[in-house]
Amino acid sequence: MDRRTLIDLITIPLFTGVIGYITNWTGVLMLFRPVQFHGFRVPGLRVLFPLLPRRVRILPLIRYDGRLGWQGIVPSRADKMASISVDKGLAKLGSIGDFYRELEPDKIAEHLAAVAQTEIRDVVEKIMEQENPQLWHDLPPIIKEAVFARVRSQLPGIVRSITEEIGQNVDQLIDAKLMVISYFVKNPELLNELFLIMGRKELTFMQNFGFYFGVPMGFALFGILQVAPYWWVLPIGGVVIGWTVNYLGITMIFEPVFPNKWVPWRQGLMIKRQAEVTQLYSRMVADRVITLQNIGNELLTGPRSDRTLQLLEDSLRPAVDNAVGPARAAVRVAIGTKEYDQIRSSVATEATGFAPIAFNDAEFSRQQSSRIYRFISGQMTQMGPDDFVEMLRSAIKQDEWLLFFHGGALGLFAGFLHLAIFGV
């Protein structure tokens, strides 16, 4: 064996092994990092951007403002991935009504009533001082205390009717898909965390697999080079190996869906861990996504919050009439119908401020999240491997070609680098 052949025998497998590892290692980085877009402005790109094909414009390589750079595939697709995750994943687990029922509306009502009891006195004082201070000042203390007492006594029943009403209409009050999309767009790092928590073992395997697969493929490429000693063999071989390394790495994680004795690894590596991944996924969603706090924020500040506020006001207005009691007609005459109705409306509007306090109680929210966790894990346990894979893979499947392209590009670079160092 001459010196040139010996150098090729040693260096080609080493190159393909190292490049295989780097390909998959950087491929994993490309999935998740950086969370925010980093790049530099390119003259003319901002003008050119609208003219580019849509498939190019949506790449995490460029921005409409004329910057060229990179953003992790997962965070750059936060809206699309969240949408697919809802359609393929959470929608299979249950409707927003199912999740709301798991949060135990009766306990929410008790908690909300307890919060309201401590605040209702100040609310009534504030409103009456604003709307009709003279009347409020003229009322004897004993009458004022009677008003406070009547409102407080009605609160548990009023709040329970509100939570029941929300439960009956929650599908109209909350757009679950939009809620999840909005949450992940505002917190793209959580998508990274979700994927990394569930697939950490498989992602580590994928990185190491690049080296384990690259080295024997290097020997195969060396053999081809002995038969066809042309300069272009190494670059083309590098493209094939780089593309195949990434393709096989992704495939081994998710395929085959069902055990297949003809496949060396029998079944997708993540599918083999379905029970473990189910627990991790359920805990993440219960603690960070479908939480009492997020549902409350969506009810009170989301795109359909006007419906929630109207429901709350309609439920609370009768409390004023009941608090005034038999003197209702006399009070109307004394202050005027318009002023009386304004007071009713103000009480209802101000009292809606109790809801955020109750929904945003961290300790209470944590207690309720355990029920959501059990519900999600129970539902996912019933999933077949096909639905399980669809839920996990659908979010990145449409962008996998970027990883394969990246592998091929690095393989091409490695081939030319070997030629530059060691010659033809």
Coordinates of C-alpha atoms in Angstrom, one line a residue:
M1 CA 0.0 0.0 0.0
D2 CA 1.5 3.3 -1.1
R3 CA 1.7 6.4 1.1
R4 CA -1.1 8.2 -0.7
T5 CA -3.5 5.2 -0.2
L6 CA -2.6 4.9 3.5
I7 CA -3.3 8.6 4.0
D8 CA -6.7 8.3 2.4
L9 CA -7.5 5.1 4.4
I10 CA -6.9 7.0 7.6
T11 CA -8.1 10.5 6.9
I12 CA -11.3 9.8 4.9
P13 CA -13.1 7.7 7.6
L14 CA -11.8 10.2 10.2
F15 CA -13.1 13.2 8.2
T16 CA -16.5 11.5 7.6
G17 CA -16.8 10.5 11.3
V18 CA -16.0 14.0 12.6
I19 CA -18.1 15.7 10.0
G20 CA -21.0 13.3 10.7
Y21 CA -20.8 14.2 14.4
I22 CA -20.5 17.9 13.7
T23 CA -23.4 17.7 11.2
N24 CA -25.8 16.2 13.7
W25 CA -24.5 18.3 16.6
T26 CA -25.0 21.5 14.7
G27 CA -28.3 20.2 13.4
V28 CA -29.5 19.9 16.9
L29 CA -28.3 23.4 17.6
M30 CA -30.1 24.6 14.5
L31 CA -33.3 23.3 15.9
F32 CA -33.2 25.3 19.1
R33 CA -30.6 28.1 19.0
P34 CA -30.7 31.0 19.0
V35 CA -34.1 31.7 20.5
Q36 CA -34.2 35.2 18.9
F37 CA -33.1 36.1 15.4
H38 CA -29.5 37.2 15.1
G39 CA -28.0 38.6 11.9
F40 CA -26.8 41.6 10.0
R41 CA -28.4 43.9 7.4
V42 CA -27.8 43.2 3.7
P43 CA -28.2 46.2 1.3
G44 CA -31.2 45.7 -1.0
L45 CA -32.5 42.6 0.8
R46 CA -35.4 44.5 2.3
V47 CA -36.6 45.5 -1.2
L48 CA -36.0 42.0 -2.6
F49 CA -37.7 40.2 0.3
P50 CA -41.3 40.6 -0.9
L51 CA -40.3 39.2 -4.4
L52 CA -38.8 36.0 -3.0
P53 CA -40.9 32.7 -3.1
R54 CA -42.8 32.1 0.0
R55 CA -40.8 29.0 0.8
V56 CA -37.7 31.1 0.9
R57 CA -39.3 34.0 2.8
I58 CA -40.4 31.7 5.7
L59 CA -36.8 30.3 6.2
P60 CA -35.3 31.4 9.5
L61 CA -32.3 32.7 7.5
I62 CA -33.8 36.1 6.5
R63 CA -36.1 38.8 7.8
Y64 CA -38.5 41.2 6.1
D65 CA -36.4 44.1 7.5
G66 CA -33.5 43.0 5.3
R67 CA -31.4 41.1 7.8
L68 CA -29.5 37.9 7.0
G69 CA -28.7 35.5 9.9
W70 CA -30.3 32.6 11.8
Q71 CA -32.9 31.7 14.4
G72 CA -33.6 28.3 15.8
I73 CA -36.1 26.3 13.7
V74 CA -38.3 25.6 16.7
P75 CA -38.6 29.1 18.1
S76 CA -38.8 30.7 14.6
R77 CA -41.8 28.5 13.9
A78 CA -43.5 29.1 17.3
D79 CA -46.8 30.1 15.8
K80 CA -46.9 27.2 13.3
M81 CA -45.6 24.6 15.7
A82 CA -48.1 25.7 18.4
S83 CA -50.9 25.5 15.9
I84 CA -49.9 22.0 14.8
S85 CA -49.4 20.9 18.3
V86 CA -52.9 21.9 19.2
D87 CA -54.4 20.3 16.1
K88 CA -52.4 17.1 16.3
G89 CA -51.8 16.9 20.1
L90 CA -53.9 18.8 22.6
A91 CA -57.1 18.5 20.4
K92 CA -56.8 14.8 20.7
L93 CA -56.6 15.0 24.5
G94 CA -59.8 17.0 25.0
S95 CA -61.6 20.3 24.4
I96 CA -61.0 23.5 26.5
G97 CA -64.2 22.5 28.3
D98 CA -62.7 19.2 29.4
F99 CA -59.7 21.0 30.8
Y100 CA -61.8 23.6 32.5
R101 CA -63.9 20.9 34.2
E102 CA -60.7 19.2 35.4
L103 CA -59.8 22.5 37.2
E104 CA -62.8 21.9 39.4
P105 CA -65.1 25.0 38.9
D106 CA -66.6 24.5 42.4
K107 CA -63.2 25.0 44.0
I108 CA -62.5 28.0 41.8
A109 CA -65.8 29.5 42.9
E110 CA -64.9 28.9 46.6
H111 CA -61.5 30.5 46.1
L112 CA -63.0 33.4 44.1
A113 CA -65.6 34.0 46.8
A114 CA -63.0 33.9 49.6
V115 CA -60.9 36.6 47.7
A116 CA -64.0 38.7 47.0
Q117 CA -65.2 38.6 50.7
T118 CA -62.0 40.5 51.7
E119 CA -62.4 43.1 48.9
I120 CA -66.1 43.7 48.6
R121 CA -66.3 46.4 51.3
D122 CA -63.7 48.6 49.7
V123 CA -65.3 48.1 46.2
V124 CA -68.7 49.2 47.5
E125 CA -67.2 52.2 49.3
K126 CA -65.3 53.2 46.3
I127 CA -68.2 53.0 43.9
M128 CA -70.7 54.8 46.1
E129 CA -68.2 57.6 46.7
Q130 CA -67.7 58.0 43.0
E131 CA -71.3 57.7 41.8
N132 CA -73.3 59.3 44.6
P133 CA -71.2 60.5 47.5
Q134 CA -74.0 62.6 49.0
L135 CA -76.4 59.7 49.3
W136 CA -73.6 57.5 50.7
H137 CA -72.6 60.1 53.3
D138 CA -76.2 60.6 54.3
L139 CA -76.9 56.9 54.9
P140 CA -76.7 55.9 58.6
P141 CA -73.8 53.5 59.5
I142 CA -76.2 50.8 60.3
I143 CA -77.7 50.9 56.8
K144 CA -74.2 50.9 55.2
E145 CA -73.3 47.8 57.2
A146 CA -76.5 46.2 56.1
V147 CA -75.6 46.8 52.5
F148 CA -72.1 45.3 53.0
A149 CA -73.6 42.3 54.8
R150 CA -76.2 41.6 52.1
V151 CA -73.6 41.8 49.3
R152 CA -71.2 39.5 51.2
S153 CA -74.0 37.0 51.9
Q154 CA -74.8 36.7 48.2
L155 CA -71.2 36.3 47.0
P156 CA -70.8 32.5 47.3
G157 CA -74.0 31.9 45.3
I158 CA -73.2 34.6 42.7
V159 CA -69.6 33.4 42.2
R160 CA -70.8 29.7 41.9
S161 CA -73.3 30.7 39.2
I162 CA -70.5 32.6 37.4
T163 CA -68.1 29.7 37.3
E164 CA -71.0 27.4 36.2
E165 CA -71.9 29.9 33.4
I166 CA -68.3 30.0 32.3
G167 CA -68.1 26.2 32.2
Q168 CA -71.2 26.0 30.0
N169 CA -69.9 28.7 27.6
V170 CA -66.1 28.2 27.9
D171 CA -65.8 27.1 24.2
Q172 CA -67.3 30.5 23.2
L173 CA -65.3 32.4 25.7
I174 CA -61.9 30.9 24.9
D175 CA -60.2 30.2 21.6
A176 CA -57.9 27.4 22.9
K177 CA -55.8 27.2 19.7
L178 CA -55.2 31.0 19.7
M179 CA -54.4 30.9 23.5
V180 CA -51.7 28.2 23.0
I181 CA -50.3 29.9 19.9
S182 CA -50.2 33.3 21.6
Y183 CA -48.5 31.8 24.7
F184 CA -45.7 30.1 22.8
V185 CA -45.1 33.1 20.5
K186 CA -44.6 35.2 23.6
N187 CA -42.5 32.5 25.2
P188 CA -40.6 30.7 22.3
E189 CA -38.0 29.4 24.8
L190 CA -40.7 27.1 26.2
L191 CA -41.0 25.3 22.9
N192 CA -37.3 24.5 23.1
E193 CA -37.7 23.4 26.7
L194 CA -40.6 21.1 25.7
F195 CA -38.7 19.4 23.0
L196 CA -35.4 19.2 25.0
I197 CA -37.2 17.7 28.0
M198 CA -38.9 15.0 26.0
G199 CA -36.2 14.2 23.5
R200 CA -32.9 14.8 25.4
K201 CA -31.8 11.1 25.1
E202 CA -32.7 10.9 21.4
L203 CA -31.0 14.2 20.6
T204 CA -27.8 13.0 22.3
F205 CA -28.0 9.7 20.4
M206 CA -28.5 11.6 17.2
Q207 CA -25.3 13.6 17.8
N208 CA -23.2 10.5 18.5
F209 CA -24.8 8.5 15.7
G210 CA -23.2 11.0 13.2
F211 CA -19.8 9.7 14.2
Y212 CA -20.7 6.0 14.5
F213 CA -22.3 6.1 11.0
G214 CA -19.8 8.5 9.4
V215 CA -16.7 6.3 10.1
P216 CA -17.8 3.1 8.3
M217 CA -19.2 5.2 5.5
G218 CA -15.8 6.8 5.2
F219 CA -14.3 3.3 4.6
A220 CA -17.0 2.7 2.0
L221 CA -16.1 6.0 0.3
F222 CA -12.5 5.1 0.4
G223 CA -13.3 1.9 -1.5
I224 CA -15.3 3.8 -4.1
L225 CA -12.3 6.1 -4.5
Q226 CA -10.1 3.2 -5.3
V227 CA -12.4 2.2 -8.1
A228 CA -13.2 5.7 -9.4
P229 CA -10.2 7.9 -8.4
Y230 CA -11.8 11.2 -9.5
W231 CA -11.6 14.5 -7.6
W232 CA -15.4 14.9 -7.5
V233 CA -15.9 11.6 -5.7
L234 CA -15.1 13.1 -2.2
P235 CA -17.4 16.1 -2.5
I236 CA -20.3 14.1 -3.8
G237 CA -19.7 11.3 -1.3
G238 CA -19.6 13.9 1.4
V239 CA -23.0 15.3 0.3
V240 CA -24.5 11.8 0.3
I241 CA -23.1 10.9 3.7
G242 CA -24.0 14.3 5.3
W243 CA -27.6 14.1 4.0
T244 CA -27.9 10.4 5.0
V245 CA -26.6 11.0 8.5
N246 CA -29.2 13.6 9.3
Y247 CA -32.0 11.6 7.6
L248 CA -31.2 8.4 9.4
G249 CA -30.8 10.2 12.8
I250 CA -34.3 11.8 12.5
T251 CA -35.8 8.6 11.1
M252 CA -34.5 6.4 13.9
I253 CA -36.1 8.7 16.5
F254 CA -39.6 8.4 15.1
E255 CA -39.7 5.4 12.8
P256 CA -40.9 2.7 12.4
V257 CA -44.1 3.6 14.3
F258 CA -44.9 -0.1 15.1
P259 CA -42.2 -2.7 15.9
N260 CA -40.6 -4.2 12.8
K261 CA -38.3 -7.1 13.0
W262 CA -36.7 -6.2 9.7
V263 CA -35.4 -2.9 11.0
P264 CA -32.2 -3.1 13.2
W265 CA -33.6 -0.7 15.9
R266 CA -37.0 -2.4 15.7
Q267 CA -39.1 0.8 16.5
G268 CA -38.6 4.5 16.8
L269 CA -36.4 5.3 19.8
M270 CA -38.8 7.9 21.2
I271 CA -41.8 5.6 20.7
K272 CA -40.1 3.0 22.9
R273 CA -40.1 5.6 25.7
Q274 CA -43.8 6.6 25.1
A275 CA -44.7 6.1 28.8
E276 CA -41.7 8.2 30.0
V277 CA -42.3 10.9 27.4
T278 CA -46.0 11.0 28.2
Q279 CA -45.2 11.9 31.8
L280 CA -42.7 14.6 30.8
Y281 CA -45.1 16.1 28.2
S282 CA -48.1 16.0 30.6
R283 CA -46.1 17.7 33.4
M284 CA -44.8 20.5 31.1
V285 CA -48.2 21.3 29.6
A286 CA -50.0 21.2 33.0
D287 CA -47.4 23.4 34.7
R288 CA -46.8 25.9 31.9
V289 CA -49.4 25.9 29.2
I290 CA -53.0 24.7 30.2
T291 CA -52.9 26.4 33.6
L292 CA -55.6 28.1 35.7
Q293 CA -53.6 31.3 35.4
N294 CA -53.4 31.1 31.5
I295 CA -57.1 30.2 31.2
G296 CA -58.0 33.1 33.5
N297 CA -55.8 35.5 31.6
E298 CA -57.4 34.3 28.3
L299 CA -60.9 34.7 29.8
L300 CA -60.3 38.2 31.1
T301 CA -57.8 39.7 28.6
G302 CA -58.0 37.5 25.5
P303 CA -59.7 38.3 22.2
R304 CA -63.0 37.1 23.5
S305 CA -62.7 38.8 26.9
D306 CA -65.6 41.2 26.2
R307 CA -67.9 38.2 26.3
T308 CA -66.5 37.1 29.7
L309 CA -66.8 40.6 31.1
Q310 CA -70.4 40.9 29.9
L311 CA -71.2 37.5 31.5
L312 CA -69.6 38.7 34.8
E313 CA -71.5 42.0 34.8
D314 CA -74.8 40.3 34.0
S315 CA -74.3 37.9 36.9
L316 CA -73.2 40.6 39.4
R317 CA -75.8 43.4 38.7
P318 CA -78.6 41.6 40.6
A319 CA -76.4 41.8 43.7
V320 CA -77.0 45.5 43.9
D321 CA -80.8 45.2 43.8
N322 CA -80.7 42.4 46.4
A323 CA -78.4 44.4 48.6
V324 CA -80.8 47.4 48.6
G325 CA -83.7 45.1 49.2
P326 CA -87.2 46.5 49.9
A327 CA -85.8 50.1 49.7
R328 CA -85.0 49.6 46.0
A329 CA -87.9 51.7 44.7
A330 CA -87.3 54.5 47.2
V331 CA -83.6 54.6 46.4
R332 CA -84.4 54.9 42.7
V333 CA -86.6 57.8 43.4
A334 CA -84.1 59.5 45.7
I335 CA -81.1 59.3 43.3
G336 CA -82.8 58.8 40.0
T337 CA -83.1 55.8 37.8
K338 CA -80.1 56.7 35.6
E339 CA -77.8 57.2 38.6
Y340 CA -79.1 53.9 40.2
D341 CA -78.4 52.0 37.0
Q342 CA -75.0 53.5 36.8
I343 CA -74.2 52.3 40.3
R344 CA -75.4 48.8 39.4
S345 CA -73.1 48.8 36.4
S346 CA -70.1 50.2 38.3
V347 CA -70.5 47.5 41.0
A348 CA -70.5 44.8 38.4
T349 CA -67.5 46.3 36.5
E350 CA -65.4 46.8 39.6
A351 CA -66.2 43.4 41.0
T352 CA -64.7 41.7 38.0
G353 CA -61.4 42.8 39.5
F354 CA -61.7 39.9 41.9
A355 CA -61.3 37.3 39.1
P356 CA -57.6 38.1 38.2
I357 CA -56.6 37.9 41.8
A358 CA -58.1 34.4 42.1
F359 CA -56.8 33.1 38.8
N360 CA -53.3 34.5 39.4
D361 CA -52.9 32.9 42.8
A362 CA -49.8 30.8 42.2
E363 CA -50.3 28.4 45.1
F364 CA -53.9 27.7 44.1
S365 CA -52.9 27.3 40.5
R366 CA -50.3 24.7 41.4
Q367 CA -52.8 22.7 43.3
Q368 CA -55.2 22.6 40.3
S369 CA -52.4 21.8 37.8
S370 CA -52.0 18.3 39.4
R371 CA -55.5 17.5 38.1
I372 CA -54.6 18.7 34.6
Y373 CA -51.4 16.6 34.7
R374 CA -53.4 13.4 35.6
F375 CA -56.0 14.2 32.9
I376 CA -53.4 14.7 30.1
S377 CA -51.3 11.7 31.1
G378 CA -54.4 9.5 31.3
Q379 CA -55.5 10.6 27.8
M380 CA -52.0 10.2 26.3
T381 CA -51.7 6.7 27.8
Q382 CA -54.6 5.7 25.6
M383 CA -52.9 7.0 22.5
G384 CA -51.6 4.5 19.9
P385 CA -48.0 4.8 18.7
D386 CA -49.2 6.4 15.4
D387 CA -51.1 9.2 17.2
F388 CA -48.2 9.7 19.6
V389 CA -45.7 10.1 16.8
E390 CA -48.0 12.4 14.9
M391 CA -48.4 14.7 17.9
L392 CA -44.6 14.9 18.6
R393 CA -43.2 15.0 15.1
S394 CA -45.8 17.0 13.2
A395 CA -44.4 20.3 14.6
I396 CA -41.0 19.9 13.0
K397 CA -41.7 17.5 10.1
Q398 CA -42.3 20.3 7.6
D399 CA -38.8 21.8 8.3
E400 CA -36.8 18.6 8.5
W401 CA -35.5 19.2 4.9
L402 CA -33.5 22.1 6.3
L403 CA -31.5 19.7 8.5
F404 CA -31.0 17.3 5.6
F405 CA -29.8 20.2 3.4
H406 CA -27.5 21.4 6.2
G407 CA -26.0 17.9 6.4
G408 CA -25.4 17.7 2.7
A409 CA -23.8 21.2 2.7
L410 CA -21.4 20.3 5.5
G411 CA -20.6 17.0 3.7
L412 CA -19.8 19.0 0.5
F413 CA -17.6 21.3 2.5
A414 CA -15.8 18.4 4.1
G415 CA -15.1 16.8 0.7
F416 CA -13.5 20.0 -0.6
L417 CA -11.6 20.5 2.7
H418 CA -10.0 17.1 2.4
L419 CA -9.0 17.9 -1.2
A420 CA -7.5 21.2 -0.2
I421 CA -5.4 19.6 2.6
F422 CA -4.4 16.3 1.0
G423 CA -4.9 16.9 -2.7
V424 CA -6.6 14.6 -5.3

